[in-house]
mmCIF file of C-alpha atoms in Angstrom:
data_model
loop_
_atom_site.group_PDB
_atom_site.id
_atom_site.type_symbol
_atom_site.label_atom_id
_atom_site.label_comp_id
_atom_site.label_asym_id
_atom_site.label_seq_id
_atom_site.Cartn_x
_atom_site.Cartn_y
_atom_site.Cartn_z
ATOM 1 C CA MET A 1384 -4.720 -13.085 -13.350
ATOM 2 C CA PRO A 1385 -3.603 -10.217 -10.851
ATOM 3 C CA HIS A 1386 -4.112 -10.290 -6.885
ATOM 4 C CA ILE A 1387 -3.807 -7.538 -4.854
ATOM 5 C CA SER A 1388 -1.366 -7.489 -1.989
ATOM 6 C CA ASN A 1389 -0.029 -4.819 0.973
ATOM 7 C CA PHE A 1390 2.275 -2.243 -0.855
ATOM 8 C CA ARG A 1391 5.777 -3.417 0.738
ATOM 9 C CA SER A 1392 8.990 -1.680 1.200
ATOM 10 C CA GLU A 1393 10.214 -4.260 -2.424
ATOM 11 C CA HIS A 1394 7.646 -3.077 -4.473
ATOM 12 C CA ILE A 1395 8.659 0.626 -3.916
ATOM 13 C CA THR A 1396 11.120 1.000 -6.754
ATOM 14 C CA PRO A 1397 8.007 -0.736 -9.490
ATOM 15 C CA ALA A 1398 5.795 1.147 -8.101
ATOM 16 C CA LEU A 1399 7.490 4.267 -9.206
ATOM 17 C CA ASN A 1400 8.452 3.022 -12.095
ATOM 18 C CA LEU A 1401 4.958 2.755 -13.070
ATOM 19 C CA TRP A 1402 3.544 5.998 -11.681
ATOM 20 C CA ARG A 1403 6.642 7.360 -13.428
ATOM 21 C CA VAL A 1404 5.470 6.360 -16.834
ATOM 22 C CA THR A 1405 1.562 6.561 -15.992
ATOM 23 C CA GLU A 1406 -0.385 9.647 -17.305
ATOM 24 C CA HIS A 1407 -1.360 12.411 -15.043
ATOM 25 C CA ILE A 1408 0.716 11.603 -12.133
ATOM 26 C CA GLY A 1409 2.701 13.700 -10.454
ATOM 27 C CA LEU A 1410 5.854 13.048 -8.363
ATOM 28 C CA ASN A 1411 7.503 15.034 -5.857
ATOM 29 C CA SER A 1412 11.181 14.681 -6.067
ATOM 30 C CA VAL A 1413 11.307 14.639 -2.196
ATOM 31 C CA ASP A 1414 8.565 12.738 -0.981
ATOM 32 C CA ASP A 1415 8.509 10.555 -3.323
ATOM 33 C CA GLU A 1416 12.012 9.204 -3.119
ATOM 34 C CA PRO A 1417 12.214 5.693 -2.111
ATOM 35 C CA ALA A 1418 13.996 6.330 1.343
ATOM 36 C CA ARG A 1419 10.302 8.242 2.114
ATOM 37 C CA LEU A 1420 8.066 6.357 0.726
ATOM 38 C CA LYS A 1421 9.786 3.112 2.856
ATOM 39 C CA LEU A 1422 9.054 5.899 5.819
ATOM 40 C CA PHE A 1423 5.403 6.679 4.647
ATOM 41 C CA LEU A 1424 4.771 2.638 4.049
ATOM 42 C CA GLN A 1425 5.586 2.498 7.782
ATOM 43 C CA ARG A 1426 3.728 5.130 9.368
ATOM 44 C CA ASN A 1427 0.732 3.805 7.049
ATOM 45 C CA GLU A 1428 0.845 0.067 7.310
ATOM 46 C CA GLY A 1429 -1.297 -1.653 5.876
ATOM 47 C CA CYS A 1430 -3.180 1.407 3.802
ATOM 48 C CA SER A 1431 -1.497 1.030 0.806
ATOM 49 C CA PHE A 1432 -1.503 -1.895 -1.872
ATOM 50 C CA VAL A 1433 -0.604 -3.256 -5.062
ATOM 51 C CA ALA A 1434 -1.652 -5.448 -7.742
ATOM 52 C CA LEU A 1435 0.857 -7.812 -8.567
ATOM 53 C CA ALA A 1436 0.941 -10.496 -11.982
ATOM 54 C CA ASP A 1437 3.709 -12.540 -11.800
ATOM 55 C CA ASP A 1438 4.945 -10.935 -9.045
ATOM 56 C CA GLN A 1439 5.359 -7.774 -11.117
ATOM 57 C CA VAL A 1440 3.545 -4.671 -9.886
ATOM 58 C CA VAL A 1441 0.961 -3.700 -12.534
ATOM 59 C CA GLY A 1442 -0.686 -1.418 -9.912
ATOM 60 C CA ALA A 1443 -0.488 0.390 -6.904
ATOM 61 C CA CYS A 1444 -2.282 2.939 -4.581
ATOM 62 C CA LEU A 1445 -0.784 4.898 -2.190
ATOM 63 C CA CYS A 1446 -2.731 5.664 0.607
ATOM 64 C CA GLY A 1447 -2.321 7.330 4.156
ATOM 65 C CA HIS A 1448 -3.990 8.789 7.065
ATOM 66 C CA ASP A 1449 -3.679 11.452 9.786
ATOM 67 C CA LEU A 1450 -6.187 9.347 12.382
ATOM 68 C CA ARG A 1451 -8.785 11.498 11.255
ATOM 69 C CA ARG A 1452 -8.791 11.650 7.367
ATOM 70 C CA ALA A 1453 -7.271 9.640 4.957
ATOM 71 C CA THR A 1454 -5.943 10.747 1.451
ATOM 72 C CA ILE A 1455 -5.291 8.321 -1.797
ATOM 73 C CA TYR A 1456 -1.923 10.036 -3.672
ATOM 74 C CA HIS A 1457 -1.189 7.858 -6.255
ATOM 75 C CA LEU A 1458 -3.177 5.098 -8.246
ATOM 76 C CA ALA A 1459 -2.227 3.692 -11.375
ATOM 77 C CA VAL A 1460 -2.810 0.458 -13.292
ATOM 78 C CA SER A 1461 -0.643 -0.151 -16.067
ATOM 79 C CA HIS A 1462 -2.215 -0.505 -19.781
ATOM 80 C CA PRO A 1463 -2.315 -3.905 -20.320
ATOM 81 C CA PHE A 1464 -4.453 -4.591 -17.015
ATOM 82 C CA ARG A 1465 -6.357 -1.261 -16.948
ATOM 83 C CA ARG A 1466 -10.405 -1.707 -17.165
ATOM 84 C CA GLY A 1467 -10.725 -4.707 -15.445
ATOM 85 C CA GLY A 1468 -11.501 -3.630 -12.310
ATOM 86 C CA LEU A 1469 -7.822 -3.559 -10.362
ATOM 87 C CA GLY A 1470 -7.699 -0.065 -9.809
ATOM 88 C CA ARG A 1471 -11.270 -0.748 -7.827
ATOM 89 C CA ASP A 1472 -9.935 -3.440 -6.135
ATOM 90 C CA LEU A 1473 -6.813 -1.559 -4.947
ATOM 91 C CA VAL A 1474 -9.223 1.725 -4.003
ATOM 92 C CA ALA A 1475 -11.662 -0.737 -2.021
ATOM 93 C CA ALA A 1476 -9.012 -2.623 -0.558
ATOM 94 C CA SER A 1477 -7.350 0.863 0.979
ATOM 95 C CA LEU A 1478 -11.193 1.883 2.031
ATOM 96 C CA GLY A 1479 -11.502 -1.569 3.821
ATOM 97 C CA ALA A 1480 -8.326 -1.419 5.630
ATOM 98 C CA LEU A 1481 -9.313 2.599 6.659
ATOM 99 C CA ALA A 1482 -12.332 1.274 7.616
ATOM 100 C CA LYS A 1483 -11.199 -1.249 9.970
ATOM 101 C CA MET A 1484 -8.655 1.500 11.620
ATOM 102 C CA GLY A 1485 -11.917 3.453 12.442
ATOM 103 C CA ILE A 1486 -11.155 6.241 9.303
ATOM 104 C CA THR A 1487 -14.309 7.398 7.804
ATOM 105 C CA LYS A 1488 -13.401 9.495 4.911
ATOM 106 C CA CYS A 1489 -11.048 9.699 2.124
ATOM 107 C CA HIS A 1490 -10.004 11.870 -0.298
ATOM 108 C CA ALA A 1491 -7.883 11.380 -3.444
ATOM 109 C CA PHE A 1492 -5.458 13.854 -5.006
ATOM 110 C CA VAL A 1493 -5.801 13.928 -8.766
ATOM 111 C CA PHE A 1494 -4.832 16.791 -11.576
ATOM 112 C CA ARG A 1495 -7.794 18.748 -12.844
ATOM 113 C CA ASP A 1496 -6.726 17.789 -16.095
ATOM 114 C CA ASN A 1497 -6.538 14.406 -15.921
ATOM 115 C CA PRO A 1498 -9.645 13.182 -18.699
ATOM 116 C CA TYR A 1499 -10.177 9.134 -16.828
ATOM 117 C CA ALA A 1500 -10.621 10.860 -12.987
ATOM 118 C CA GLU A 1501 -13.911 12.101 -13.435
ATOM 119 C CA HIS A 1502 -15.237 8.865 -15.583
ATOM 120 C CA PHE A 1503 -13.075 6.393 -12.644
ATOM 121 C CA TRP A 1504 -14.051 8.499 -9.363
ATOM 122 C CA VAL A 1505 -17.458 9.310 -10.000
ATOM 123 C CA ALA A 1506 -18.653 5.562 -10.888
ATOM 124 C CA GLU A 1507 -16.662 4.490 -8.051
ATOM 125 C CA GLY A 1508 -19.580 6.175 -6.045
ATOM 126 C CA TRP A 1509 -16.722 9.601 -5.071
ATOM 127 C CA HIS A 1510 -17.566 13.486 -4.996
ATOM 128 C CA LEU A 1511 -15.685 15.729 -6.676
ATOM 129 C CA ARG A 1512 -15.804 18.869 -3.932
ATOM 130 C CA SER A 1513 -15.964 21.978 -5.835
ATOM 131 C CA GLU A 1514 -16.182 23.954 -2.572
ATOM 132 C CA LEU A 1515 -13.143 23.530 -1.361
ATOM 133 C CA LEU A 1516 -10.094 25.183 -2.637
ATOM 134 C CA MET A 1517 -6.662 23.225 -1.413
ATOM 135 C CA TYR A 1518 -3.543 25.782 -0.600
ATOM 136 C CA SER A 1519 -0.015 24.214 -0.482
ATOM 137 C CA GLN A 1520 3.231 25.563 0.681
ATOM 138 C CA ALA A 1521 6.712 23.482 1.488
ATOM 139 C CA PRO A 1522 8.323 24.231 4.761
ATOM 140 C CA ASP A 1523 11.592 26.798 5.170
ATOM 141 C CA GLN A 1524 13.870 23.578 4.685
ATOM 142 C CA SER A 1525 16.888 26.091 5.643
ATOM 143 C CA ALA A 1526 15.249 26.206 9.948
#
């Protein structure tokens, strides 16, 4: 039976492998490189979690905060372990850690074409924020 554990640097490569084969997960060639993820985990210590079965990563939740609001960037569970509550447990672990830090709100980034998102997030009590738009820009890398 899988168990939930803190996401540590040794989990980065197996988590990346899981995210790469999971449909509707988008990885960034810069921010999702192992060295950057290691820094992210250090800066957001105790916010991200993995599900382990026989010491193998079968689920991973990447979560971070800015001291005001938190974001879940990637959440995936391996196909053979889906529908058993691991996704819910991973999110609950992150939310519990955030609550201990005094962070009161968390957002989840989800692709619009993800057919599983609405079912999962709404069933877990999350609300679609249709009144918000998100704009993104990459800082000039030449500066």
